[in-house]
Every structure is written in C-alpha cells, then in structure tokens.
PDB file of C-alpha atoms in Angstrom:
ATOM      1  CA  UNK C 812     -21.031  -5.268  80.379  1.00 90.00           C
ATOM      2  CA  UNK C 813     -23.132  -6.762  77.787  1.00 96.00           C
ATOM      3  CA  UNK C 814     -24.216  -5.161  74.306  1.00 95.00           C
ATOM      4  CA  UNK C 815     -27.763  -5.302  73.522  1.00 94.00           C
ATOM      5  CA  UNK C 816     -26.511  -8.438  70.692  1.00 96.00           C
ATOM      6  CA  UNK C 817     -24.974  -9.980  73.467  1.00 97.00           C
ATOM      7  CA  UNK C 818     -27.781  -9.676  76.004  1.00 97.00           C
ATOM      8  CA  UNK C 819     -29.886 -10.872  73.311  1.00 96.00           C
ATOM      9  CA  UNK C 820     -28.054 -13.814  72.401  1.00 96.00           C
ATOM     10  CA  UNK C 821     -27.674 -15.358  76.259  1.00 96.00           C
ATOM     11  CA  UNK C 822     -31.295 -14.789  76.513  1.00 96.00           C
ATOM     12  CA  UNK C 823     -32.370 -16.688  73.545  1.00 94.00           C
ATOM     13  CA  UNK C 824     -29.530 -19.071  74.213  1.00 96.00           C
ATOM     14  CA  UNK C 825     -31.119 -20.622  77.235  1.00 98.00           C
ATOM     15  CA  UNK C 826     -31.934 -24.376  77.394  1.00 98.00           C
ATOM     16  CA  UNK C 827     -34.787 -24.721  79.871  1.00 98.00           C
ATOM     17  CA  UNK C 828     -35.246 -22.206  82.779  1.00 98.00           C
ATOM     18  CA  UNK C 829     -34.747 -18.276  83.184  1.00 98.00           C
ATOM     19  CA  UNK C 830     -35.609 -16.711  85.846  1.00 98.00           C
ATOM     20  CA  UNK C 831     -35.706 -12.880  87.168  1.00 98.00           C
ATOM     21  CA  UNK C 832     -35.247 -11.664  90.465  1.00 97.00           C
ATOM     22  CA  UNK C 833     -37.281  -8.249  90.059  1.00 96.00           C
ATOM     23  CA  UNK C 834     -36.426  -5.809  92.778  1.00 95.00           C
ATOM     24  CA  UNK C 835     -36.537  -1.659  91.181  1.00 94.00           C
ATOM     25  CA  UNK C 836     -39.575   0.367  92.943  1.00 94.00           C
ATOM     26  CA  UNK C 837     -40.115   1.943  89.285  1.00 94.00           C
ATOM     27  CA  UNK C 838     -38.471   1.098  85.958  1.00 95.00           C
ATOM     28  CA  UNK C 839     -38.138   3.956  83.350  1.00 94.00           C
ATOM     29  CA  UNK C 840     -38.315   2.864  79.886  1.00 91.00           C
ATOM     30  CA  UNK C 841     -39.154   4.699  77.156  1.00 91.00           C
ATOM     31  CA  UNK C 842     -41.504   2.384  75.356  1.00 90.00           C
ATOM     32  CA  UNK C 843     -43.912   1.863  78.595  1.00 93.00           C
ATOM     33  CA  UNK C 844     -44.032   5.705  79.205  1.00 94.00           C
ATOM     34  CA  UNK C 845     -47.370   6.085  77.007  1.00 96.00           C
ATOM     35  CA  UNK C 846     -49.090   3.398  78.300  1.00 97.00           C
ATOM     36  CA  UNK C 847     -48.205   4.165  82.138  1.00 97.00           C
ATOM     37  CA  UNK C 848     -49.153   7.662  81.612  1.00 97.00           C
ATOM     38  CA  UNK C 849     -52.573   5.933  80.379  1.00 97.00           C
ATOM     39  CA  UNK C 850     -52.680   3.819  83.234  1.00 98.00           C
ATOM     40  CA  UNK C 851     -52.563   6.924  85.769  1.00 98.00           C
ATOM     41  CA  UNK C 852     -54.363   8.682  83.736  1.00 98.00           C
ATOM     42  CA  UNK C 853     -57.299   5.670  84.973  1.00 98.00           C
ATOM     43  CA  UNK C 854     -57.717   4.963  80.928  1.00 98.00           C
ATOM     44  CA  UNK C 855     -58.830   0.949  79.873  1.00 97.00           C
ATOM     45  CA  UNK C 856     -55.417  -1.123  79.227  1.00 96.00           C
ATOM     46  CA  UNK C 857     -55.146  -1.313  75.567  1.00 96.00           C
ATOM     47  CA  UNK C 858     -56.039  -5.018  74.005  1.00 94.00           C
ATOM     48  CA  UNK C 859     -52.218  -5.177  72.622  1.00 95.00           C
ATOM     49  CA  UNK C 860     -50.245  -4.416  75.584  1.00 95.00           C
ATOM     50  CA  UNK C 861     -47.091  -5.716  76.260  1.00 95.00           C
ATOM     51  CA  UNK C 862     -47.968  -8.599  73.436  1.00 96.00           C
ATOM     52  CA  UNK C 863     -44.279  -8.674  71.966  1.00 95.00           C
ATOM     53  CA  UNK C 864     -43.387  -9.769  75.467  1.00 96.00           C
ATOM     54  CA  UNK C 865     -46.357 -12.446  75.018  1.00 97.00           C
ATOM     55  CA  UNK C 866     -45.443 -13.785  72.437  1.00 97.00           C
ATOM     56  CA  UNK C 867     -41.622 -14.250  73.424  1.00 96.00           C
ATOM     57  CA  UNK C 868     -42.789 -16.266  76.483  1.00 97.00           C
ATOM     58  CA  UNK C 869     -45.447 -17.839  74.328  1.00 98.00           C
ATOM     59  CA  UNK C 870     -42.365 -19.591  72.170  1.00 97.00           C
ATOM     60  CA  UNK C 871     -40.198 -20.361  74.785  1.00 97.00           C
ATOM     61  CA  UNK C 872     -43.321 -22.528  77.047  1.00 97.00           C
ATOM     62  CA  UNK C 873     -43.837 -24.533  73.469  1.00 97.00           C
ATOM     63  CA  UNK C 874     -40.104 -24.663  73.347  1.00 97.00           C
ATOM     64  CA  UNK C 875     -40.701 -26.474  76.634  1.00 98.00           C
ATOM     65  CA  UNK C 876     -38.474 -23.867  78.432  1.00 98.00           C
ATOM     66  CA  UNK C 877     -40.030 -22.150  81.337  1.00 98.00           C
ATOM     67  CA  UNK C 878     -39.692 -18.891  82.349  1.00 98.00           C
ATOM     68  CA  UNK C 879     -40.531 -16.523  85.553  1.00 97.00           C
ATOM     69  CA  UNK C 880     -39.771 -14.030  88.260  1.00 97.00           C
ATOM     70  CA  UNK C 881     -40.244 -13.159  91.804  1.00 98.00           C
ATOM     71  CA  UNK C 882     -41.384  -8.940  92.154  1.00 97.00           C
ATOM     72  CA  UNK C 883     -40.297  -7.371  95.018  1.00 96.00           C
ATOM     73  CA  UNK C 884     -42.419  -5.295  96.761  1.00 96.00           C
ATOM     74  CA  UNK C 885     -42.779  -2.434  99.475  1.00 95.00           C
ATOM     75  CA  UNK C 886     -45.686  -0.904 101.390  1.00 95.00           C
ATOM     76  CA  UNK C 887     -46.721   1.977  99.999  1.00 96.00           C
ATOM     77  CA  UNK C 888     -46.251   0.437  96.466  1.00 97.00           C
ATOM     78  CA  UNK C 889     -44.987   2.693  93.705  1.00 96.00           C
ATOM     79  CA  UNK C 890     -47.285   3.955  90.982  1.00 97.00           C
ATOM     80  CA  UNK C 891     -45.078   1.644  88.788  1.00 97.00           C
ATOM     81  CA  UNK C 892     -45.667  -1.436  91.087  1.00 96.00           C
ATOM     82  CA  UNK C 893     -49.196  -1.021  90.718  1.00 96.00           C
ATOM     83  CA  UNK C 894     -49.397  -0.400  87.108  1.00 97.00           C
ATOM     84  CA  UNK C 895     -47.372  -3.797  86.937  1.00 96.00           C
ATOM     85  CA  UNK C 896     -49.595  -5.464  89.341  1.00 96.00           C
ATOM     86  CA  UNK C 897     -52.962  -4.508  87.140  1.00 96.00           C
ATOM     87  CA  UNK C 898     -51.417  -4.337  83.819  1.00 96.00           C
ATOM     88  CA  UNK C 899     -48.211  -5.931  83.399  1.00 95.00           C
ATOM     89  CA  UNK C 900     -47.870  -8.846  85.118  1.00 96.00           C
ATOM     90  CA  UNK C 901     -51.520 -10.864  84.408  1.00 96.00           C
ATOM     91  CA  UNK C 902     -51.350 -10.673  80.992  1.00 96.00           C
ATOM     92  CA  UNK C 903     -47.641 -12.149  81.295  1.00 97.00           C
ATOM     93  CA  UNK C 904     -49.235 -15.224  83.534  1.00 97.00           C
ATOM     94  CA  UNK C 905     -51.433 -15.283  80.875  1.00 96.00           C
ATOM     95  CA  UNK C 906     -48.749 -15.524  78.556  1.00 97.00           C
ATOM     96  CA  UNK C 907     -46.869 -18.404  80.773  1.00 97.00           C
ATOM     97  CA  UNK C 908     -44.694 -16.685  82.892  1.00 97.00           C
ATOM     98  CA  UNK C 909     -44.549 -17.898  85.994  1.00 97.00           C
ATOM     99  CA  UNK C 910     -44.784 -14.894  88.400  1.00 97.00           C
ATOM    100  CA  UNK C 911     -44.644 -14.159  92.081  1.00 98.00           C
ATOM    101  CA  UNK C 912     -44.923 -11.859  94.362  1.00 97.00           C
ATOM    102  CA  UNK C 913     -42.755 -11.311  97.447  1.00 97.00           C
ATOM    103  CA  UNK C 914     -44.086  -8.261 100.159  1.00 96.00           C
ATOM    104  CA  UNK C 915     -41.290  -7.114 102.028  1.00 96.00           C
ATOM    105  CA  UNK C 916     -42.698  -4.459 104.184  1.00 95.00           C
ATOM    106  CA  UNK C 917     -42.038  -6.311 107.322  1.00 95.00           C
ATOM    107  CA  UNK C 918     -39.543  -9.267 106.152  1.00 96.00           C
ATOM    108  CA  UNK C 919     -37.248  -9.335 103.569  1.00 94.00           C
ATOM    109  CA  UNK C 920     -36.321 -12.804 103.931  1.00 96.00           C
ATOM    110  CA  UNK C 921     -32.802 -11.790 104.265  1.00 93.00           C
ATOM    111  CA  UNK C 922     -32.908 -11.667 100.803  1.00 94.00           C
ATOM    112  CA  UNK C 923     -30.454  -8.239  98.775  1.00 87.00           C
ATOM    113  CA  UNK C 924     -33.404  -6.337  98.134  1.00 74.00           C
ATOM    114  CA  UNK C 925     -31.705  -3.085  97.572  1.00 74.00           C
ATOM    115  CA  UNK C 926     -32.958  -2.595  94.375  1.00 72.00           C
ATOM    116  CA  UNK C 927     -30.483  -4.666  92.712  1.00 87.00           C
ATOM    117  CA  UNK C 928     -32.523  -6.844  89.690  1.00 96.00           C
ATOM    118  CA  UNK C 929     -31.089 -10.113  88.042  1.00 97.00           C
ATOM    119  CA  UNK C 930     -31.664 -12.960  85.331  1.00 98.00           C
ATOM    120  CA  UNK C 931     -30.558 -16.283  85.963  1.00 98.00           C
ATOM    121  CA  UNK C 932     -30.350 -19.123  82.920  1.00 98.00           C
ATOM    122  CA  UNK C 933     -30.379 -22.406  83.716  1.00 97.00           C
ATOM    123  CA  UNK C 934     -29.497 -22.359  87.335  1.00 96.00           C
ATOM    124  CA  UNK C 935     -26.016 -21.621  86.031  1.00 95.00           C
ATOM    125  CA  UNK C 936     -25.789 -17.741  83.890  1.00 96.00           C
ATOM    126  CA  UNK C 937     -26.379 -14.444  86.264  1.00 97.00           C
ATOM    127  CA  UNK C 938     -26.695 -11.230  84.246  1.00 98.00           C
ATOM    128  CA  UNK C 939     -27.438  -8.289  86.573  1.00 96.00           C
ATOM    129  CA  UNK C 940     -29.028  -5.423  85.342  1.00 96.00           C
ATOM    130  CA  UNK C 941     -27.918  -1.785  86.468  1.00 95.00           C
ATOM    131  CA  UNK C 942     -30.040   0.749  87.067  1.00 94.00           C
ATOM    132  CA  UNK C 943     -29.806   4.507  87.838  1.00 93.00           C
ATOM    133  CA  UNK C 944     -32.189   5.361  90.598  1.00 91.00           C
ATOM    134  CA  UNK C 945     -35.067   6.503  88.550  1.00 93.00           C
ATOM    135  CA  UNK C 946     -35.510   2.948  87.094  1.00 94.00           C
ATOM    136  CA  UNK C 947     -33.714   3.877  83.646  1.00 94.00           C
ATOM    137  CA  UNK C 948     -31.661   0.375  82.720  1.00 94.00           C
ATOM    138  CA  UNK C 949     -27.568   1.798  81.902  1.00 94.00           C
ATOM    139  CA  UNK C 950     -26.605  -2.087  81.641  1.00 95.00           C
ATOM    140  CA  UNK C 951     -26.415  -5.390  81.348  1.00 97.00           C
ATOM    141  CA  UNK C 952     -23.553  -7.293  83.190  1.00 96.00           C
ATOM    142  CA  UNK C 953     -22.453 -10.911  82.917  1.00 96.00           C
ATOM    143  CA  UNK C 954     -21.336 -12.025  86.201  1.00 95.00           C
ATOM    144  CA  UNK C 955     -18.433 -14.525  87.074  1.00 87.00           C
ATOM    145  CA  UNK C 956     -18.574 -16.780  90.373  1.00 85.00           C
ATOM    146  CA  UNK C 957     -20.556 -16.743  92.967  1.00 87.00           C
ATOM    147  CA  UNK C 958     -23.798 -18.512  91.558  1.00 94.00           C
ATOM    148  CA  UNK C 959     -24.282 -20.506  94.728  1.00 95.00           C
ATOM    149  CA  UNK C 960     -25.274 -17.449  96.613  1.00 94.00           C
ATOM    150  CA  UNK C 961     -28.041 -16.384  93.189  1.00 95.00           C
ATOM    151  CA  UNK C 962     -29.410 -20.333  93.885  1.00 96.00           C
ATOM    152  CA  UNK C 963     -30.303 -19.695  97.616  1.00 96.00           C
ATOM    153  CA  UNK C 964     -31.929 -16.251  96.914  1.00 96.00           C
ATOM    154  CA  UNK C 965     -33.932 -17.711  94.160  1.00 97.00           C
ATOM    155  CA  UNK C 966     -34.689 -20.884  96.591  1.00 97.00           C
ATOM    156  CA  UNK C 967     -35.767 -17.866  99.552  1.00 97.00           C
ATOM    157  CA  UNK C 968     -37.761 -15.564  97.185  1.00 97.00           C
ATOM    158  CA  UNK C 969     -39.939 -18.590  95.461  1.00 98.00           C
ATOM    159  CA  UNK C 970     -40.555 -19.958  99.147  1.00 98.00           C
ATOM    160  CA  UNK C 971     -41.089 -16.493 100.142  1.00 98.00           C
ATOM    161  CA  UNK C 972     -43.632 -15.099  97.798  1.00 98.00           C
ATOM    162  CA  UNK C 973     -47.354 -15.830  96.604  1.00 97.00           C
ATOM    163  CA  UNK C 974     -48.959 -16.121  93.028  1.00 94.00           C
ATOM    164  CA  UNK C 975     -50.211 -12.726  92.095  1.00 92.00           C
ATOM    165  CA  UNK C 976     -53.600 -13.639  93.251  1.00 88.00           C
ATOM    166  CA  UNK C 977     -53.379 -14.612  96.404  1.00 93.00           C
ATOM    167  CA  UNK C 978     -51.583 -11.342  96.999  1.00 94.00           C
ATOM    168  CA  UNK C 979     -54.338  -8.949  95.867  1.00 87.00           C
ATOM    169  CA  UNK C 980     -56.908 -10.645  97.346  1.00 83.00           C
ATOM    170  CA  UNK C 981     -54.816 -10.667 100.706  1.00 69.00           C
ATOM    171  CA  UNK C 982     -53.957  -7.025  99.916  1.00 62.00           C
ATOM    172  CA  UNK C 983     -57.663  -6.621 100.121  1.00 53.00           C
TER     173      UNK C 983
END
C-alpha cells in the first residue's frame, strides 16, 4: 500500500501519459459531499468546482503530458454517475482530460468491471485503488507484474467507449 506522499509522488512523477480506468458506481469522499448534496438538491454547479483538479491537469497538458480515463457505466446510473456526468467530468474535458465513457449495460467488453478502479503511468506503473463498497477510497496499492493484461483493458475500454458527448446525446 501506498502513503498519501507516496501516491503523490508516482503521480507527479509521470513522464507523459496517465491514465484511469474508472469503474465504482459511487465514490464517497468527504470533500465532494457538499457539492453532491447541492447537485441533488437541483442547485446551479458552483463557478469553482472541482478547479484544484483543473488546474493539476491544466499543468500537466503544458507539461506536454496527457492525461485521461475511461468511466464505467451501468443502466440505471447512480446518483453519483450522474452528478459526474453533468458536473464532474465536462469541466475536466474542459480542463484537458481526455475522458470517455464506456456503457456496460449490455456488454462489458470482457473487460473486470467489478468495481475495481486503476491508474496507469506511462504504459508501465499500475496503482489500484481499494474501495469499500460505499465508494470510500481505504488505499492505494502499487502493483507488481502483470501490466500486459492493464495494456489490453486500456486498449478494450478506449475502443469500447465514446466521448462524453456522443453518449448523452445517444442517451437521449
């Protein structure tokens, strides 16, 4: 397991590419509770939110490093899925993050969509993140071996899945 230092440091440490394979139905963290409660509450998106996170993926894109994820999704979607969908994830596009969106209602691509969320850096680092089942993040583990089989899931989920738009407006 990784401290938060250590997390930190192979995060920042990356040289060009870091990518997330995004799989929880709900994540439970502490400093997104206020603004999801506004969110179901059916209150405007404040102008600021999630702008730390902006401005993280702002430097690394004029660092010339790229970064992005594939979300997982299920029919019915969580209240959290559709809180990121309207609030989360556009204003990270926005930011530069390059971010999909893979519907696995009827498919899932035989892809390990069991909830199970990872980072990958440089085609080459796997950290997996562990989750309780509520969403709430207990840790961050480095993994050893076995990157091959991370490469073809990351190859299947970006062939898989759609820019964000295309989804909503084939979501209807």
């Amino acid at each position: 397991m990784l401290s938060d230092g250590e997390w930190q440091d192979v995060f920042d440490s990356y040289q060009y590419d870091a990518w997330r394979f995004e799989a929880q139905p709900t994540y439970t963290m502490p400093r997104e509770a206020e603004n999801f409660a506004r969110f179901l509450r059916g209150e405007p998106k404040p102008a600021d939110h999630n702008a730390r996170w902006h401005g993280r993926v702002e430097a690394f894109r004029a660092a010339g490093k790229t970064i992005g994820r594939v979300r997982i999704v299920r029919k019915p979607l969580t209240d959290y899925q559709r809180y990121q969908l309207a609030w989360g994830i556009p204003g990270n596009i926005g930011a530069g993050e390059d971010i999909r969106i893979l519907d696995i209602t009827e498919n899932d691509h035989g892809l390990p969509v069991t909830g199970q969320d990872w980072w990958m850096f440089d085609d080459a680092t796997i950290v997996r993140l562990n989750f309780r089942p509520d969403g709430t993040l207990i840790g961050r583990e480095l993994l050893k071996g076995g990157i091959e089989a991370f490469q073809h899931w990351k190859q299947v989920a970006l062939a898989a899945s759609v820019p964000l738009l295309e989804y909503v407006k084939d979501d209807g």
